[in-house]
Coordinates of C-alpha atoms and ligand atoms in Angstrom, one line a residue:
Chain V
M1 CA 54.7 127.6 119.1
T2 CA 52.6 124.7 117.9
L3 CA 53.7 121.1 118.4
H4 CA 54.5 120.8 114.7
D5 CA 56.8 123.8 114.9
K6 CA 58.4 122.4 118.0
I7 CA 59.1 119.1 116.3
I8 CA 60.5 120.9 113.3
R9 CA 62.8 123.0 115.5
Y10 CA 64.0 120.0 117.4
F11 CA 64.6 118.1 114.2
Y12 CA 66.5 121.0 112.7
M13 CA 68.7 121.5 115.7
T14 CA 69.6 117.9 116.0
T15 CA 70.3 117.6 112.3
F16 CA 72.5 120.6 112.4
A17 CA 74.3 119.5 115.5
F18 CA 75.2 116.2 114.0
L19 CA 76.1 117.8 110.6
T20 CA 78.5 120.0 112.5
L21 CA 79.9 117.2 114.6
T22 CA 80.4 114.8 111.6
G23 CA 81.6 117.8 109.5
F24 CA 84.4 118.3 112.0
G25 CA 84.9 114.5 111.9
Q26 CA 86.1 115.0 108.3
M27 CA 89.2 116.6 109.8
P28 CA 91.7 114.4 111.7
I29 CA 91.0 116.1 115.1
F30 CA 88.9 113.8 117.2
K31 CA 91.7 111.2 117.6
R32 CA 94.4 113.7 118.2
Y33 CA 92.4 115.5 120.9
R34 CA 91.5 112.2 122.5
I35 CA 87.8 112.9 122.1
A36 CA 87.5 109.5 120.4
D37 CA 88.9 107.9 123.5
I38 CA 85.8 108.9 125.5
P39 CA 83.7 105.7 125.7
G40 CA 80.9 105.8 123.1
L41 CA 82.7 108.4 121.0
G42 CA 85.2 106.2 119.2
W43 CA 83.2 106.4 116.0
L44 CA 84.1 110.1 115.7
A45 CA 87.6 109.0 114.6
E46 CA 86.3 106.5 112.0
F47 CA 86.4 108.6 108.8
Y48 CA 84.2 106.3 106.8
V49 CA 81.6 106.4 109.5
T50 CA 81.5 110.1 110.0
H51 CA 81.6 110.5 106.2
A52 CA 78.5 108.4 105.8
M53 CA 76.8 110.2 108.7
H54 CA 77.6 113.6 107.2
Y55 CA 75.9 112.5 104.0
I56 CA 72.9 111.2 105.9
F57 CA 72.4 114.3 108.0
A58 CA 73.0 116.4 104.9
S59 CA 70.1 114.5 103.3
L60 CA 68.0 115.2 106.3
L61 CA 68.8 118.9 106.2
I62 CA 68.0 119.0 102.5
G63 CA 64.7 117.1 103.1
L64 CA 63.8 119.5 106.0
C65 CA 64.6 122.6 104.0
S66 CA 62.6 121.4 101.0
Y67 CA 59.7 120.6 103.4
L68 CA 59.8 124.1 104.9
L69 CA 60.1 125.8 101.6
A70 CA 57.2 123.8 100.1
E71 CA 55.1 124.5 103.1
N72 CA 55.8 128.2 103.0
L73 CA 54.9 128.3 99.3
L74 CA 51.7 126.3 99.9
N75 CA 50.7 128.6 102.7
A76 CA 51.8 131.7 100.9
R77 CA 48.6 133.6 101.5
Q78 CA 48.7 133.2 105.3
E79 CA 50.6 135.7 107.3
L80 CA 54.3 135.0 107.5
K81 CA 57.0 137.1 109.1
I82 CA 60.5 136.3 108.0
T83 CA 63.1 138.6 109.5
I84 CA 66.2 139.9 107.8
T85 CA 68.3 137.4 109.8
G86 CA 65.9 134.7 108.8
Y87 CA 66.6 135.5 105.1
A88 CA 70.3 135.7 105.8
K89 CA 70.2 132.3 107.5
A90 CA 68.2 130.8 104.6
V91 CA 70.8 132.1 102.1
M92 CA 73.7 130.7 104.2
I93 CA 72.0 127.3 104.4
L94 CA 71.4 127.3 100.7
G95 CA 75.1 128.1 100.3
L96 CA 76.0 125.2 102.5
I97 CA 73.8 122.9 100.5
I98 CA 75.1 124.0 97.2
T99 CA 78.7 123.8 98.1
G100 CA 78.1 120.5 100.0
G101 CA 76.3 119.1 96.9
L102 CA 79.3 120.1 94.7
M103 CA 81.7 118.4 97.1
I104 CA 79.5 115.2 97.1
F105 CA 79.6 115.3 93.3
K106 CA 83.4 115.6 93.4
N107 CA 83.6 112.6 95.6
L108 CA 81.5 110.3 93.3
S109 CA 83.5 107.6 91.6
G110 CA 84.2 108.6 88.1
T111 CA 84.2 112.4 88.7
P112 CA 87.4 113.5 87.1
Y113 CA 89.5 115.5 89.4
S114 CA 90.5 118.7 87.7
P115 CA 88.6 122.0 87.8
L116 CA 86.2 121.4 90.6
W117 CA 89.2 121.0 92.9
S118 CA 90.3 124.6 93.3
L119 CA 86.7 125.5 93.8
C120 CA 86.4 122.9 96.6
L121 CA 89.1 124.8 98.5
I122 CA 87.0 127.9 98.3
F123 CA 84.0 125.8 99.6
L124 CA 86.2 124.7 102.5
I125 CA 87.1 128.3 103.3
Y126 CA 83.4 129.2 103.1
R127 CA 82.6 126.4 105.5
Y128 CA 85.2 127.4 108.0
V129 CA 84.2 131.1 107.9
W130 CA 80.6 130.0 108.2
F131 CA 81.5 128.1 111.3
F132 CA 83.3 130.9 113.0
L133 CA 80.4 133.3 112.2
F134 CA 77.6 131.1 113.4
S135 CA 79.2 129.3 116.3
A136 CA 79.9 132.6 117.9
Chain U
M1 CA 114.5 73.6 96.8
I2 CA 113.6 77.2 96.5
H3 CA 113.6 78.7 93.1
T4 CA 113.5 82.2 92.2
I5 CA 111.3 82.7 89.2
T6 CA 113.2 84.8 86.7
R7 CA 112.1 85.9 83.3
R8 CA 114.5 83.5 81.8
A9 CA 113.3 80.6 83.8
F10 CA 109.8 81.4 82.8
L11 CA 110.7 81.7 79.1
K12 CA 111.8 78.1 79.3
G13 CA 108.6 77.0 80.8
T14 CA 105.1 76.7 79.4
V15 CA 104.3 80.3 79.6
S16 CA 106.7 81.8 77.2
T17 CA 104.0 84.0 75.7
A18 CA 104.0 85.8 79.0
C19 CA 107.1 87.6 78.0
S20 CA 106.4 88.2 74.4
I21 CA 106.1 91.9 75.0
A22 CA 109.4 93.3 74.0
A23 CA 110.7 96.0 76.3
T24 CA 111.4 98.5 73.5
S25 CA 107.9 98.4 72.0
S26 CA 106.3 98.8 75.3
V27 CA 108.5 101.9 76.0
V28 CA 107.5 103.4 72.7
K29 CA 103.8 102.8 73.4
A30 CA 104.2 104.1 76.9
A31 CA 105.8 107.3 75.7
E32 CA 102.8 108.0 73.5
A33 CA 100.3 107.4 76.3
L34 CA 102.4 109.5 78.7
K35 CA 102.6 112.4 76.3
N36 CA 98.8 112.4 75.6
G37 CA 98.0 112.8 79.3
E38 CA 95.5 110.0 79.1
P39 CA 95.0 107.7 82.1
I40 CA 98.1 105.5 82.5
A41 CA 98.6 102.3 84.4
T42 CA 101.4 99.8 85.1
L43 CA 101.4 96.1 84.8
I44 CA 103.7 94.3 87.3
D45 CA 104.5 90.8 86.2
I46 CA 105.7 89.3 89.5
T47 CA 107.0 86.1 87.9
K48 CA 109.8 88.2 86.4
C49 CA 110.9 90.0 89.6
V50 CA 114.2 88.7 91.0
G51 CA 114.1 90.9 94.0
C52 CA 117.4 92.7 93.1
E53 CA 116.0 96.0 94.5
E54 CA 117.4 98.0 91.6
C55 CA 114.0 99.8 91.4
V56 CA 114.1 100.6 95.0
H57 CA 117.4 102.4 94.7
A58 CA 116.4 104.0 91.5
C59 CA 113.3 105.4 93.2
K60 CA 115.4 106.8 96.0
N61 CA 117.9 108.4 93.6
A62 CA 115.2 109.9 91.4
N63 CA 113.2 111.3 94.3
T64 CA 115.8 112.5 96.8
D65 CA 115.0 116.1 96.2
K66 CA 111.4 115.5 97.2
Y67 CA 112.3 113.8 100.5
P68 CA 111.6 115.7 103.8
K69 CA 114.3 117.9 105.4
P70 CA 112.8 118.2 108.9
E71 CA 113.7 120.9 111.3
K72 CA 114.8 119.7 114.8
P73 CA 113.9 119.8 117.6
F74 CA 110.2 119.2 116.7
P75 CA 107.7 121.5 118.2
Q76 CA 106.1 120.4 121.5
M77 CA 102.9 118.6 120.7
Y78 CA 99.5 119.2 122.5
P79 CA 97.9 117.2 123.9
S80 CA 101.2 115.7 125.0
G81 CA 100.3 112.1 124.0
V82 CA 100.4 113.0 120.3
K83 CA 103.2 111.0 118.7
T84 CA 105.7 112.5 116.3
E85 CA 107.1 110.3 113.5
D86 CA 110.8 110.7 112.6
W87 CA 112.4 108.7 109.8
S88 CA 115.2 111.2 109.1
D89 CA 117.8 109.1 110.9
K90 CA 116.5 105.9 109.2
T91 CA 116.6 107.0 105.6
D92 CA 118.4 103.8 104.4
I93 CA 115.6 101.5 105.5
I94 CA 114.3 99.8 102.4
E95 CA 112.4 96.9 103.8
R96 CA 109.2 98.8 104.2
L97 CA 107.5 102.1 103.1
T98 CA 108.7 105.2 104.8
P99 CA 108.7 108.9 103.9
Y100 CA 112.2 108.2 102.5
N101 CA 111.3 104.9 100.7
W102 CA 108.3 104.8 98.5
L103 CA 108.8 101.3 97.0
Y104 CA 110.0 98.1 98.5
I105 CA 110.1 94.4 97.6
Q106 CA 107.9 92.0 99.4
S107 CA 108.7 88.3 99.2
A108 CA 106.4 85.3 99.3
A109 CA 107.5 81.6 99.4
V110 CA 104.6 79.6 98.0
D111 CA 103.9 76.2 96.7
M112 CA 103.2 76.0 93.0
D113 CA 102.5 72.6 91.3
G114 CA 104.2 70.9 94.3
E115 CA 107.3 73.0 94.1
E116 CA 108.2 75.7 96.4
I117 CA 108.9 79.0 94.6
E118 CA 109.7 82.4 95.8
L119 CA 108.0 85.4 94.3
N120 CA 109.0 89.0 94.7
I121 CA 106.4 91.7 94.7
P122 CA 107.4 95.4 94.3
R123 CA 105.0 97.4 96.5
R124 CA 104.0 101.0 96.4
C125 CA 100.9 103.2 96.0
M126 CA 98.4 101.6 93.6
H127 CA 97.2 104.9 92.2
C128 CA 93.5 104.1 92.7
T129 CA 91.1 105.4 90.0
N130 CA 88.9 107.0 92.6
P131 CA 91.5 107.5 95.4
P132 CA 90.1 108.0 98.9
C133 CA 93.4 109.6 99.9
V134 CA 92.7 112.3 97.4
K135 CA 88.9 112.6 97.6
L136 CA 88.8 112.7 101.4
C137 CA 91.8 115.0 102.1
P138 CA 90.2 117.9 104.0
W139 CA 92.8 120.4 102.7
G140 CA 92.9 119.5 99.1
S141 CA 96.6 118.6 99.5
A142 CA 96.3 115.2 98.0
I143 CA 95.6 115.6 94.3
Q144 CA 94.9 113.5 91.3
L145 CA 96.3 114.4 87.9
D146 CA 94.4 113.9 84.6
N147 CA 96.6 110.9 83.8
G148 CA 95.4 109.2 87.0
I149 CA 98.5 109.8 89.2
S150 CA 97.7 110.6 92.8
R151 CA 100.2 112.6 94.7
I152 CA 100.5 114.6 97.9
D153 CA 101.5 118.3 97.7
S154 CA 104.2 118.6 100.3
D155 CA 103.8 122.4 100.3
T156 CA 100.3 122.3 101.7
C157 CA 100.0 118.9 103.5
L158 CA 99.6 119.3 107.2
G159 CA 100.4 115.7 108.1
G160 CA 97.2 114.8 109.8
A161 CA 97.5 111.4 108.2
K162 CA 93.9 111.0 107.2
C163 CA 95.0 109.9 103.7
Q164 CA 96.9 107.0 105.4
T165 CA 93.9 106.0 107.5
V166 CA 91.5 106.0 104.6
C167 CA 93.9 104.2 102.2
P168 CA 93.0 100.5 102.1
W169 CA 96.7 99.7 102.1
L170 CA 97.7 102.5 104.5
I171 CA 100.3 103.7 102.0
P172 CA 101.2 107.3 102.8
Q173 CA 103.9 107.7 105.4
R174 CA 104.5 110.6 107.7
Q175 CA 107.5 112.7 108.6
T176 CA 107.2 115.2 111.5
G177 CA 109.0 118.5 111.5
V178 CA 108.4 119.6 107.9
G179 CA 105.8 121.5 106.0
L180 CA 103.2 124.2 106.3
Y181 CA 102.0 123.2 109.8
L182 CA 105.3 124.7 111.3
D183 CA 104.1 128.1 110.1
I184 CA 100.6 127.9 111.6
L185 CA 100.0 126.4 115.1
P186 CA 102.6 123.6 115.1
S187 CA 101.8 122.5 118.6
F188 CA 98.0 122.2 118.0
A189 CA 97.4 121.3 114.4
G190 CA 99.2 119.2 111.9
N191 CA 102.2 116.9 112.4
G192 CA 104.3 117.1 109.3
V193 CA 103.9 115.9 105.8
M194 CA 102.8 112.6 104.2
Y195 CA 104.9 110.9 101.5
K196 CA 104.3 108.2 99.0
C197 CA 105.0 107.2 95.4
D198 CA 104.0 110.0 93.0
R199 CA 104.6 107.8 89.9
C200 CA 107.5 110.1 89.1
Y201 CA 104.9 112.6 87.8
N202 CA 107.6 115.1 87.0
K203 CA 109.5 112.6 84.8
I204 CA 106.2 111.6 83.1
A205 CA 105.3 115.2 82.4
Q206 CA 108.5 115.3 80.4
G207 CA 107.7 112.1 78.5
E208 CA 110.1 110.0 80.5
I209 CA 109.2 106.8 82.3
P210 CA 109.3 106.4 86.1
A211 CA 112.7 105.6 87.6
C212 CA 111.8 102.2 89.0
I213 CA 110.5 101.0 85.6
E214 CA 113.6 102.3 83.7
A215 CA 116.0 100.7 86.2
C216 CA 114.6 97.2 86.3
P217 CA 116.8 94.7 84.6
E218 CA 114.0 92.2 84.2
N219 CA 111.4 94.5 82.7
V220 CA 109.0 93.6 85.5
Q221 CA 106.8 96.7 85.0
T222 CA 105.2 97.9 81.8
I223 CA 103.6 101.3 81.7
G224 CA 101.2 102.7 79.1
S225 CA 97.6 103.8 78.6
R226 CA 95.3 102.2 81.1
D227 CA 93.2 100.4 78.5
Q228 CA 96.2 99.0 76.7
I229 CA 97.9 97.9 80.0
L230 CA 94.7 96.3 81.3
K231 CA 94.3 94.3 78.1
Q232 CA 98.0 93.2 78.4
A233 CA 97.4 92.2 82.0
H234 CA 94.5 90.0 81.0
E235 CA 96.5 88.4 78.2
L236 CA 99.4 87.8 80.6
A237 CA 97.2 86.3 83.3
A238 CA 95.5 84.1 80.7
S239 CA 98.8 82.9 79.4
M240 CA 99.9 81.7 82.9
N241 CA 96.4 80.7 84.1
G242 CA 97.1 83.4 86.7
Y243 CA 95.4 86.1 88.7
I244 CA 95.2 89.9 88.6
Y245 CA 95.3 92.2 91.6
G246 CA 94.4 95.9 91.3
E247 CA 91.8 95.8 88.6
K248 CA 88.8 95.5 90.9
E249 CA 90.4 96.4 94.3
N250 CA 89.1 99.5 95.9
G251 CA 86.8 100.0 92.9
G252 CA 89.8 99.9 90.5
T253 CA 93.4 101.0 90.5
N254 CA 96.1 101.9 87.9
T255 CA 98.4 99.1 89.0
F256 CA 97.8 95.5 87.9
Y257 CA 99.8 92.8 89.5
V258 CA 99.8 89.5 87.7
S259 CA 100.6 86.3 89.5
P260 CA 100.5 82.6 88.8
V261 CA 99.4 82.0 92.4
P262 CA 96.1 83.4 93.8
F263 CA 96.7 86.6 95.7
E264 CA 94.9 85.2 98.8
K265 CA 97.7 82.7 99.0
L266 CA 100.3 85.4 98.6
N267 CA 98.6 87.5 101.2
E268 CA 98.9 84.7 103.7
V269 CA 102.6 84.4 103.4
I270 CA 103.8 87.9 102.9
E271 CA 105.0 89.9 105.9
K272 CA 102.3 92.6 106.7
G273 CA 102.2 95.4 109.1
K274 CA 103.2 99.1 109.3
G275 CA 104.5 100.2 105.9
K276 CA 104.0 96.7 104.6
P277 CA 100.7 96.6 102.7
H278 CA 98.6 93.5 102.4
L279 CA 97.3 91.8 99.2
A280 CA 93.8 91.1 100.4
K281 CA 90.6 91.7 98.6
V282 CA 89.5 95.4 98.9
A283 CA 86.0 96.6 98.5
N284 CA 85.4 100.0 97.0
S285 CA 86.0 102.5 99.8
M286 CA 83.9 105.2 98.2
E287 CA 80.9 103.0 97.4
T288 CA 78.8 103.8 100.5
G289 CA 79.3 107.5 99.7
D290 CA 78.2 107.0 96.1
K291 CA 75.1 105.2 97.2
L292 CA 74.2 107.8 99.9
A293 CA 74.8 110.5 97.4
M294 CA 72.2 108.9 95.0
A295 CA 69.8 108.5 97.9
M296 CA 70.3 112.2 98.7
L297 CA 68.5 113.0 95.4
F298 CA 65.3 111.8 96.9
A299 CA 65.6 114.1 100.0
P300 CA 64.0 117.2 98.4
I301 CA 61.2 115.0 96.9
A302 CA 60.5 113.5 100.3
G303 CA 60.4 117.0 101.9
V304 CA 58.0 118.4 99.3
V305 CA 55.8 115.3 99.5
G306 CA 55.7 115.7 103.3
A307 CA 54.7 119.4 103.0
V308 CA 52.0 118.7 100.5
A309 CA 50.6 115.8 102.6
R310 CA 50.4 118.1 105.6
F311 CA 48.9 120.9 103.6
Y312 CA 46.0 118.6 102.4
S313 CA 45.4 117.1 105.8
M314 CA 45.3 120.7 107.3
S315 CA 42.9 122.1 104.7
K316 CA 40.7 119.0 105.1
K317 CA 40.6 119.9 108.8
D318 CA 39.8 123.5 108.0
N319 CA 36.9 122.5 105.8
Q320 CA 35.2 120.4 108.5
Ligands
LIG401 C1 75.4 122.8 109.0 C2 75.7 122.3 107.9 C3 77.1 121.8 107.6 C4 78.3 121.9 108.3 C5 78.5 122.6 109.6 C6 79.3 121.2 107.6 C7 80.6 121.1 108.0 C8 81.5 120.4 107.3 C9 82.9 120.4 107.6 C10 83.6 121.1 108.8 C11 83.5 119.7 106.7 C12 85.0 119.3 106.7 C13 85.8 120.0 105.7 C14 86.1 119.0 104.7 O1 86.8 118.0 105.1 O2 85.9 119.2 103.6 C15 82.6 119.2 105.8 C16 82.8 118.4 104.7 C17 81.8 118.1 103.8 N1 80.5 118.4 103.8 FE1 79.6 119.5 105.2 N2 78.7 120.6 106.5 C18 77.4 121.0 106.5 C19 76.5 120.8 105.5 C20 76.7 120.0 104.5 C21 75.7 119.7 103.5 C22 74.3 120.2 103.5 C23 76.3 118.9 102.6 C24 75.8 118.3 101.3 C25 74.7 118.7 100.7 C26 77.7 118.7 103.0 C27 78.6 117.9 102.3 C28 79.9 117.8 102.7 C29 80.8 117.1 102.0 C30 80.6 116.3 100.7 C31 82.1 117.3 102.6 C32 83.4 116.7 102.2 C33 83.7 115.4 102.7 C34 85.0 115.1 102.2 O3 85.1 115.1 101.0 O4 85.9 114.8 103.0 N3 77.9 119.3 104.2 N4 81.3 119.7 106.2
LIG402 S1 96.8 103.1 97.2 FE1 96.2 104.5 98.9 S2 97.6 106.2 98.7 FE2 97.6 105.2 96.7 S3 96.0 106.2 95.5 FE3 95.0 104.4 96.5 S4 94.2 105.3 98.5 FE4 95.7 106.7 97.7
LIG403 S1 107.0 105.5 90.1 FE1 108.6 106.8 90.8 S2 108.0 107.4 92.9 FE2 106.8 105.6 92.3 S3 107.9 103.8 93.1 FE3 108.5 104.1 91.0 S4 110.4 105.4 91.1 FE4 109.3 105.6 93.0
LIG404 S1 114.4 96.1 89.7 FE1 112.9 94.7 88.7 S2 113.6 92.7 89.2 FE2 114.7 94.1 90.6 S3 113.5 94.1 92.4 FE3 112.7 95.8 91.2 S4 111.1 95.0 90.0 FE4 112.2 93.2 90.8

């Protein structure tokens, strides 16, 4: 593994960890389970803080994925081995980004409520299922 | 001497135009707007309110069927420090918002032109145009209707109270021991159901006006299409050299209070606290999210630019 790949890997894991953490922060659980009482973790119960952080880490994830995608395309002729799970992972991440993007659109001031809403519920289910699959 | 400003007292004063809007015509206009399903808003002329609380009782009568009917004893909560909230023995409290009282009258004794006057302010959900309670509910239980009404679906709400925390006025109120959470993991997730003014959405759907508006003997509230009501609020404010609350607050709401006294002053003297919302300035809660979302559009560009930059520096190295 080159230094570049190591940095990418570290960056990806950190981004993902914070996305997951702040994603859970969208639910009212950190206060109830007193995790926010642990010194230094009080921000986990601040919905507007975790909300902004979730957006920021989502941006980082999108930036990183675009970087990796562009890099793969540019280096297309060099040997590349993407495993089946690699592809599956890529599709799952794309799914997260698309559903997340739609939820962000829904949150924008001026987005009327209606039809997106029932879809959002499905996104949520997707997210929760995703979690249980990949946290295992 | 403490006066209560009534509509009649005001008619005698310099601001008689303030009351030129006849009740009947406003009801007709309202009915049209309500039927069309277009965004609706209410104007609350606090100079007219005498604090009789007719609206409060009308709200209670009209919405009794929607009130919680909790099962007792409540499930044991884990971790054990999690507090339950029980209002079912205090259903007649009307001096604050509770799950059984979605509207109450705040009073403010203020000095106007050297005279002490008492103003009464009916308080309930503002029905924000981009309501954080709705947008940030993780279960999709808080919903916004096409006509701008926000309401909480008591069949799916789990009572985590996030809507209350993110509401700038902390409006929604919780009752433990009711709702969907009882059927899932009652000890570990959820804590009841959240309740607040739903602008009598069911009455409105039938072309009727909300109970509190109908019951008010002083015609304090006017309901109608948002554009119309906002225009009316500005005319009324101009006629009394007054102020509007709710037009800009939290990025805009569907409730416009009009007062002859600045709201900062009212905010200083009203009683505030749990179930007793303030009248302070409120920035748009969703604005940071809006801005970050816009910034997010640059993330893919940045990623691609980074990859291209690296590609060129690598190929330069290869060529050397
Ligand atoms: C590893 C990736 C991710 C994980 C684990 C994750 C997890 C979560 C979780 C658990 C929630 C809470 C459910 C909810 O309240 O709706 C959530 C909400 C949300 N996520 Fe993610 N998420 C991820 C990626 C993304 C991405 C890439 C985006 C955007 C492109 C995104 C945007 C959002 C939005 C907008 C919400 C809703 C916030 C709200 O309206 O309350 N997420 N996420
Ligand atoms: S006032 Fe609070 S409860 Fe009412 S719509 Fe706005 S955020 Fe929601
Ligand atoms: S609009 Fe309906 S629910 Fe809201 S305060 Fe008035 S009577 Fe109560
Ligand atoms: S019924 Fe009208 S006058 Fe009486 S308290 Fe309510 S808003 Fe004020």
